[in-house]
Short mmCIF file of C-alpha atoms and ligand atoms in Angstrom, two decimals:
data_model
loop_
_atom_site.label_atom_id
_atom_site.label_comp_id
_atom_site.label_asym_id
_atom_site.label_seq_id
_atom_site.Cartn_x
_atom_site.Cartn_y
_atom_site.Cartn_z
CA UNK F 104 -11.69 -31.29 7.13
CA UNK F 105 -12.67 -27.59 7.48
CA UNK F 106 -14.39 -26.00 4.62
CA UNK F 107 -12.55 -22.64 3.48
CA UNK F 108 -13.66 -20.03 1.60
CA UNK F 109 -10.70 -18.07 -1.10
CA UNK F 110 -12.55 -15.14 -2.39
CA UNK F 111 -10.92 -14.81 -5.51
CA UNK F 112 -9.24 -16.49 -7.99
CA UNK F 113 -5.19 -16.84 -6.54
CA UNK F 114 -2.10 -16.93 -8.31
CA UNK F 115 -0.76 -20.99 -8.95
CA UNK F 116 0.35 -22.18 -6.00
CA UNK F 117 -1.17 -19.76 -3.18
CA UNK F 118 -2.91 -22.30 -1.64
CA UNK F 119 -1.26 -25.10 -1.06
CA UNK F 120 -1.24 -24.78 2.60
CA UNK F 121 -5.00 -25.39 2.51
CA UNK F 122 -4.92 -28.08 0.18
CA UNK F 123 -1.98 -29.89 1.52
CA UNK F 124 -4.08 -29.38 4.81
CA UNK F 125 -6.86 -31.20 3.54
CA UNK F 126 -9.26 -28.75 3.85
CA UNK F 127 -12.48 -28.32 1.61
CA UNK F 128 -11.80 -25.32 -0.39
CA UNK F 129 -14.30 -22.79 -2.52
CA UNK F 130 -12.93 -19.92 -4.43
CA UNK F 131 -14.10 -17.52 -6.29
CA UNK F 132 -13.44 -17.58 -10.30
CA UNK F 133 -14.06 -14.37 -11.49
CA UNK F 134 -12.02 -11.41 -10.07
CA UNK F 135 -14.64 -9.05 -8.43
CA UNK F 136 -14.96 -7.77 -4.83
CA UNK F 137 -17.81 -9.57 -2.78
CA UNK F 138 -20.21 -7.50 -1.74
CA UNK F 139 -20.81 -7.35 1.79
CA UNK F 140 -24.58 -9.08 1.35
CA UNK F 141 -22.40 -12.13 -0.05
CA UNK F 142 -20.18 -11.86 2.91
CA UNK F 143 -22.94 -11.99 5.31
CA UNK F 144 -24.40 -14.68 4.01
CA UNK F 145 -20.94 -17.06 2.81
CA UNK F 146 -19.01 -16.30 6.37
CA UNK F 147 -21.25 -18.86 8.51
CA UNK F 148 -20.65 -21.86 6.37
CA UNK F 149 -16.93 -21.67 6.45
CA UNK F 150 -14.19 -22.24 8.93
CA UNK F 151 -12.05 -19.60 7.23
CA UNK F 152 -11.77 -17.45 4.66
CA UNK F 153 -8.76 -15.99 2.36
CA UNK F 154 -9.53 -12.37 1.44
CA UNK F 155 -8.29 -9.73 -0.38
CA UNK F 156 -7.72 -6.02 0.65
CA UNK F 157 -10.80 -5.55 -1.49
CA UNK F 158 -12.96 -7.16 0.39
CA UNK F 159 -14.59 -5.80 3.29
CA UNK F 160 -15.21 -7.95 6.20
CA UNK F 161 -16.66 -5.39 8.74
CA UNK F 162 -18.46 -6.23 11.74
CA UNK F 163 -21.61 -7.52 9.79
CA UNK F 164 -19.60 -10.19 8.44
CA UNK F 165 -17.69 -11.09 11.71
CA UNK F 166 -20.63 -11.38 13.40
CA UNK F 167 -22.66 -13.50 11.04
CA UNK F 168 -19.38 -15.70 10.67
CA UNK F 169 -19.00 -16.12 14.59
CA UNK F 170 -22.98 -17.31 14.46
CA UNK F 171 -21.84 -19.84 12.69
CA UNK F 172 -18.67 -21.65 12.13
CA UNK F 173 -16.21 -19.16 11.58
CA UNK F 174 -12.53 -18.76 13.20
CA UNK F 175 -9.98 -17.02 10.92
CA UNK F 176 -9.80 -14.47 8.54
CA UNK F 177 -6.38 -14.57 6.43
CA UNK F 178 -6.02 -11.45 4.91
CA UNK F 179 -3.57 -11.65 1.59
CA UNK F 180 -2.13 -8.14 2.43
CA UNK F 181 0.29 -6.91 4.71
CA UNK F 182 -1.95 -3.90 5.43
CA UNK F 183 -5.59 -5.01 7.12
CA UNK F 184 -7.29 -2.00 7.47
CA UNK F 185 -10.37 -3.57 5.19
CA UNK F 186 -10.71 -5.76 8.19
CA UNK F 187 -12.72 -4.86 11.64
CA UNK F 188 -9.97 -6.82 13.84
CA UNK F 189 -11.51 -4.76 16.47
CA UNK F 190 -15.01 -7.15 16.12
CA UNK F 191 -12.88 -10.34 14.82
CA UNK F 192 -11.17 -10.24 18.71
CA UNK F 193 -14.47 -9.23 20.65
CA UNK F 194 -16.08 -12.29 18.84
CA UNK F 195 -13.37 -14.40 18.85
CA UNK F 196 -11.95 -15.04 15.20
CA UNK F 197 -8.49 -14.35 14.41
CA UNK F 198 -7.12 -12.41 11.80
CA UNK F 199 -4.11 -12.80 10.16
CA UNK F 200 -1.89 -10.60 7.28
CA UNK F 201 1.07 -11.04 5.05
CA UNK F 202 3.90 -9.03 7.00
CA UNK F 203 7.95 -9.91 5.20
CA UNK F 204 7.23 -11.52 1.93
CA UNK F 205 6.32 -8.25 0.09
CA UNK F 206 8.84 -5.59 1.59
CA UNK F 207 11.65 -6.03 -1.60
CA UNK F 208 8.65 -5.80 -3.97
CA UNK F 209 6.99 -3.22 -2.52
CA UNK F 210 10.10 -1.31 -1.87
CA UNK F 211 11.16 -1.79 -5.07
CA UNK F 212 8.20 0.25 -6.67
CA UNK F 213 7.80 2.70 -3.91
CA UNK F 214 12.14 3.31 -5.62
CA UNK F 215 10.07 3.23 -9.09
CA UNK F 216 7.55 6.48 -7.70
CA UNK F 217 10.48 8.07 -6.70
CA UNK F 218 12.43 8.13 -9.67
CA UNK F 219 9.60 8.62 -12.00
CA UNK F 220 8.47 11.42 -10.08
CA UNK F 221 11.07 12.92 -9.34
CA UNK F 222 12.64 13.04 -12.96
CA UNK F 223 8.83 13.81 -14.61
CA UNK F 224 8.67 10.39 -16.29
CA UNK F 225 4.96 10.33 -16.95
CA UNK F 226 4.90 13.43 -17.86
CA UNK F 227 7.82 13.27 -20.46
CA UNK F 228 6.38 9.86 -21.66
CA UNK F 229 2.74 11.75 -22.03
CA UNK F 230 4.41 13.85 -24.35
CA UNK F 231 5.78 11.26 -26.46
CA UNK F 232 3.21 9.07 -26.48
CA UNK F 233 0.88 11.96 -27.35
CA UNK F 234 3.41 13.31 -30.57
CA UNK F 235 3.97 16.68 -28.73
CA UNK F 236 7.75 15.36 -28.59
CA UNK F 237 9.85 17.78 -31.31
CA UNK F 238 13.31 16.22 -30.24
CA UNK F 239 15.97 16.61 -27.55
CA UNK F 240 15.18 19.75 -26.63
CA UNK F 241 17.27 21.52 -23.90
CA UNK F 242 15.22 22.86 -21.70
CA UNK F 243 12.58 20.20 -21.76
CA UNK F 244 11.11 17.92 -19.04
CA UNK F 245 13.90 19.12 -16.67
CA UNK F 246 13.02 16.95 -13.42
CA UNK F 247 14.67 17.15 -10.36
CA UNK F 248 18.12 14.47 -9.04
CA UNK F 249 17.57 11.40 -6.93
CA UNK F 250 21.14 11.08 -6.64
CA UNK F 251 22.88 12.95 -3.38
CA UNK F 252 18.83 13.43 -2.46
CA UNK F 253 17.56 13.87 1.32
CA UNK F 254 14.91 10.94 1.22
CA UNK F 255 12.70 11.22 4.27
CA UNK F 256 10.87 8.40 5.31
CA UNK F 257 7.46 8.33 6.97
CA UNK F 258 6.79 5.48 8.71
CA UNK F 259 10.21 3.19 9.15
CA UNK F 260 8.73 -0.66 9.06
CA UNK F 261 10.01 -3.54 6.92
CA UNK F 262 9.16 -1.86 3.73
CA UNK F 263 10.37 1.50 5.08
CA UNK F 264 13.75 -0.09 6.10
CA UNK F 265 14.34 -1.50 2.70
CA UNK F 266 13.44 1.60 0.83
CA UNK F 267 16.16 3.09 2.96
CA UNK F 268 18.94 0.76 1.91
CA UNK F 269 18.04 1.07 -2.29
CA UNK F 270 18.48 5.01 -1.06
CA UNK F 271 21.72 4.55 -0.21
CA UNK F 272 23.13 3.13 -3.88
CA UNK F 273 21.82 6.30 -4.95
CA UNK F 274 23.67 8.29 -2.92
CA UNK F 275 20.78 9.48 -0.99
CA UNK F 276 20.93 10.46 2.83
CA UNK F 277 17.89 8.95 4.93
CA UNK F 278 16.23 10.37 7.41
CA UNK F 279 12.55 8.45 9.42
CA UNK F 280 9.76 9.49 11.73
CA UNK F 281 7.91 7.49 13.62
CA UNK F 282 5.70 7.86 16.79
CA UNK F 283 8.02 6.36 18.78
CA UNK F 284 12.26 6.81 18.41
CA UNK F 285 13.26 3.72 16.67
CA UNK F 286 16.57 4.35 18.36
CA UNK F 287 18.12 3.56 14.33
CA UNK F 288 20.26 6.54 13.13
CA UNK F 289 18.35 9.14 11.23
CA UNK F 290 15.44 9.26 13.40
CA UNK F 291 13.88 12.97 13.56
CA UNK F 292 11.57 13.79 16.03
CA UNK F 293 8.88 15.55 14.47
CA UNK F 294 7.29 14.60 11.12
CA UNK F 295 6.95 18.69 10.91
CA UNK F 296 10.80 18.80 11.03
CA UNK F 297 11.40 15.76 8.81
CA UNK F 298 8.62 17.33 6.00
CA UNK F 299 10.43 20.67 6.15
CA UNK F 300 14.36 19.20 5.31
CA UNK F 301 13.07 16.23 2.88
CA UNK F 302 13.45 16.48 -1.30
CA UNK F 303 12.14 13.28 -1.56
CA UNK F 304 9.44 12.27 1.31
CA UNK F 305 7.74 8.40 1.13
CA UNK F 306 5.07 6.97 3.19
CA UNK F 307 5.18 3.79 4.80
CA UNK F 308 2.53 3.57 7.46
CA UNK F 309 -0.53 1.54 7.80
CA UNK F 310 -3.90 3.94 7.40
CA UNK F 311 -5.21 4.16 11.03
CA UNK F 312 -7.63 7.01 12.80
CA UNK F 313 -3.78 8.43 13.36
CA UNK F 314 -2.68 8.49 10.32
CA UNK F 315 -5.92 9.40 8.02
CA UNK F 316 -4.48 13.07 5.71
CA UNK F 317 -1.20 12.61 7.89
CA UNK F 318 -0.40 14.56 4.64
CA UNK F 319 -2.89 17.09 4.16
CA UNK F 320 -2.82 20.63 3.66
CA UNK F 321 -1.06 22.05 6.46
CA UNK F 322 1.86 19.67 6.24
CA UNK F 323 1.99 19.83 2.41
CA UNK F 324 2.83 23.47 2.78
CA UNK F 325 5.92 22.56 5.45
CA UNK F 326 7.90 20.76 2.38
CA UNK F 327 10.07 22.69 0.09
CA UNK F 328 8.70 23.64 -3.16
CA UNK F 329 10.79 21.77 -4.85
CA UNK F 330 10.18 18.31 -3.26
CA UNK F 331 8.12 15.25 -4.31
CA UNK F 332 6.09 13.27 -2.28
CA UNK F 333 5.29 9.74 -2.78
CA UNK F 334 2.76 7.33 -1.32
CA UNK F 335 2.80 3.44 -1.80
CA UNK F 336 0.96 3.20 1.59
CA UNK F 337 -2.73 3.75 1.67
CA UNK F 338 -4.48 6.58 0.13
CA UNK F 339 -6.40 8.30 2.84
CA UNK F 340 -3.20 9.06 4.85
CA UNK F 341 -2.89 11.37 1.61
CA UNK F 342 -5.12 14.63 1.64
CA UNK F 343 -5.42 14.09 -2.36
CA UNK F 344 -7.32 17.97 -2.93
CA UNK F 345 -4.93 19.62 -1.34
CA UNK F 346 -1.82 17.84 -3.15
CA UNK F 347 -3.68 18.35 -6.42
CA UNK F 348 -3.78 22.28 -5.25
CA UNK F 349 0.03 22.21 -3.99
CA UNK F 350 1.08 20.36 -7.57
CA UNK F 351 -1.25 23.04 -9.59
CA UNK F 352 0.49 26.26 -7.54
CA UNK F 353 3.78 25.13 -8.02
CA UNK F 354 4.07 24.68 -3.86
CA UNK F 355 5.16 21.16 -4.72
CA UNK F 356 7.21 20.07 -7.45
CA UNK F 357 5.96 16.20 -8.15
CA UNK F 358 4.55 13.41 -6.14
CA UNK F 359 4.16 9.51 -7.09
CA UNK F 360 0.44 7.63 -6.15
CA UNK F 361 -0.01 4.14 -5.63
CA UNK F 362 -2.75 4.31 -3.62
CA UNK F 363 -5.91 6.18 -3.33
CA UNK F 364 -8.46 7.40 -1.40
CA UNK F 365 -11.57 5.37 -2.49
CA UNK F 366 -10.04 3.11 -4.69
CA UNK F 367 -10.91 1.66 -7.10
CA UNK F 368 -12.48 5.15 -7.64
CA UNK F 369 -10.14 8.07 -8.45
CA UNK F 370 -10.38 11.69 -7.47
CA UNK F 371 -10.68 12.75 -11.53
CA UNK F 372 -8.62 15.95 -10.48
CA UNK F 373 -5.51 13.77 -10.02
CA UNK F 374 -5.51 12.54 -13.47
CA UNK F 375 -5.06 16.50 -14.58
CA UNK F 376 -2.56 17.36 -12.16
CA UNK F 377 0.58 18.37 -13.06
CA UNK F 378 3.98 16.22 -12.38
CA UNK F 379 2.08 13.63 -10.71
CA UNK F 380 2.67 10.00 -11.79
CA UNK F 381 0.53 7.68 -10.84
CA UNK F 382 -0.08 3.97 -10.92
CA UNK F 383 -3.04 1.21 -10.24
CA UNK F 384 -2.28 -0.17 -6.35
CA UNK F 385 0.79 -2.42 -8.14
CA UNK F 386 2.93 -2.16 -4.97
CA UNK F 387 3.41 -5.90 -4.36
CA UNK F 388 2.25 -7.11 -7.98
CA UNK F 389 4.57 -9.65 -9.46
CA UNK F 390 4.14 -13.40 -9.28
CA UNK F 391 6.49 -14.39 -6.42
CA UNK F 392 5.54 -11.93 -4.00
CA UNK F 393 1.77 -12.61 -4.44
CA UNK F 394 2.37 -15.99 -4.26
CA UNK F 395 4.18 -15.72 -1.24
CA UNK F 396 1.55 -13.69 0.30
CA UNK F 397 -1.44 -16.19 -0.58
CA UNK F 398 0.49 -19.15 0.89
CA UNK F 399 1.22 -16.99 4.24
CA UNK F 400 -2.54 -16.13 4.74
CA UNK F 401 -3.44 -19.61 3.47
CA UNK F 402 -0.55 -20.93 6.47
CA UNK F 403 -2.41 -18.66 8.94
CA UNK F 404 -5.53 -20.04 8.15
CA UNK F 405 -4.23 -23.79 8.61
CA UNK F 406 -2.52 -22.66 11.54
CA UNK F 407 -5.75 -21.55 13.47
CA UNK F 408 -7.59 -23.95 12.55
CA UNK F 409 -5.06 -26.48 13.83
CA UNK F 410 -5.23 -25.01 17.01
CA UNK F 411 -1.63 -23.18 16.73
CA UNK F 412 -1.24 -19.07 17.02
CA UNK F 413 0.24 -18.29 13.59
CA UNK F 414 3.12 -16.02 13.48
CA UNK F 415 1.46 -13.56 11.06
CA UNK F 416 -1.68 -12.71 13.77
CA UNK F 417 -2.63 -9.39 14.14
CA UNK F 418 -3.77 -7.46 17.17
CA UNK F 419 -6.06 -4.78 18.08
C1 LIG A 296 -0.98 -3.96 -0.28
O1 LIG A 296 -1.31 -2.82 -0.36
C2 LIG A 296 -0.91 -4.69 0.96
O2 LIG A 296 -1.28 -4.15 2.00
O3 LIG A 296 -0.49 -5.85 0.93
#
């Protein structure tokens, strides 16, 4: 029996890998972050732990864990960039994420940014909500169409691929970039050339050194002035100053955050910017899908520490 460690408190069912398993488990009631002095000194004592993308387990944490008993980090996200897998492989423990069992979900609000963006939702609701509304009026809250739209995907993963196919019962043509040609119809080169023809641009990569302000200043001046950007990835691949400054001159017409740089802290300038909706890191929040993604870390835990290479494994 391996003693594991859950860091927070997980929706019903998550873990039933683990306990199915057998294995000792400890988790975390209350729903904070652990800080990394709590890290350093839990990770020894445990064979695994089930994390959040909140937590940080940088190379302090590896280390101490590898000093002592532990071998695998399950990561309930599909993105792991709150995880040194760099350290994990030099010191042996594997990490794993929650790749496939968020895409619909995820998709399906990165679909919600672009609508609500795109047709000034939060704006228009502002309005109401505030009593400013004095009836149908014309010439109010005139937002942009979805419909017939040239959506241009950054990034063209899982969650990329399925944006892409809610596009097309809109009517939408798709275009992707990637780094490398995905061979798939639609690819564009550059992301210069794909920024430049978009009305509708989404991001779907992981934050990396690459792609840290992918989006920043110089390519937020390439899209057309009436576009609208939207970014359920990961908020540093987002230059946030210079979209609040493109929303504010009128060089952009909306964009749609999910993510920031920060987070939980928020750039206060955002929350004044014009046309921008914006909504708490929801991307994958309903009840299924975080299910699903506790049981798949919990399963890569398991799997490790049964001495099988879980599917869900990432790499350096
Ligand atoms: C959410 O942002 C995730 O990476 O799962």
């Amino acid at each position: 029996m391996a003693r594991i460690l859950v860091t927070r408190h997980l929706t019903e069912g998550g873990l039933d890998p683990l306990v199915a398993a057998g294995h000792d488990v400890t988790q975390r009631e209350v729903d904070v972050p652990w800080t990394e002095e709590e890290l350093v000194a839990a990770a020894p004592e445990f064979d695994g732990i089930v994390c959040l993308l909140t937590d940080h387990i940088d190379a302090s944490v590896l280390r101490a864990g590898a000093a002592g008993k532990l071998k695998v980090i399950g990561n309930a996200a599909v993105g792991y960039d709150n995880v040194d897998v760099a350290t994990a492989a030099s010191v042996g423990i594997v990490v794993c994420n929650t790749p496939g069992v968020l895409d619909h979900t995820t998709a399906d609000l990165a679909f919600l940014l672009i609508l609500a963006a795109t047709r000034l939702a939060s704006d228009a609701e502002r309005d109401l909500r505030g009593a400013r509304w004095e009836g149908w009026g014309f010439n109010d809250h005139l937002g942009r169409d979805v419909h017939g739209a040239l959506l241009g995907l950054v990034g063209y993963g899982r969650i990329g691929r399925e944006v892409a196919r809610r596009a097309e019962g809109f009517g939408m043509e798709v275009l992707h970039h990637t780094r490398n040609n995905t061979g798939f119809p639609g690819y564009v080169g550059t992301l210069d050339e794909l920024l430049a023809s978009a009305d509708i641009v989404s991001l779907h990569v992981p934050l990396t050194e690459d792609t840290h302000h992918l989006i920043a200043r110089r390519e937020l001046a390439l899209m057309k002035p009436t576009a609208v950007l939207v970014n359920t990835a990961r908020g540093p691949v987002v230059d946030e100053q210079a979209l609040v400054d493109a929303l504010e001159a009128g060089t952009l017409f909306g964009a749609g955050l999910d993510v920031y740089d920060g987070e939980p802290a928020v750039n206060p300038l955002l929350f004044s910017a014009p046309h921008l909706v914006m909504l708490p890191h929801i991307g994958s929040a309903t009840t299924a899908t975080r299910t699903h993604m506790a049981r798949l870390a919990a399963q890569g835990v398991c799997d490790v520490l049964a001495g099988r290479t879980p599917p869900n494994a990432v790499g350096v």
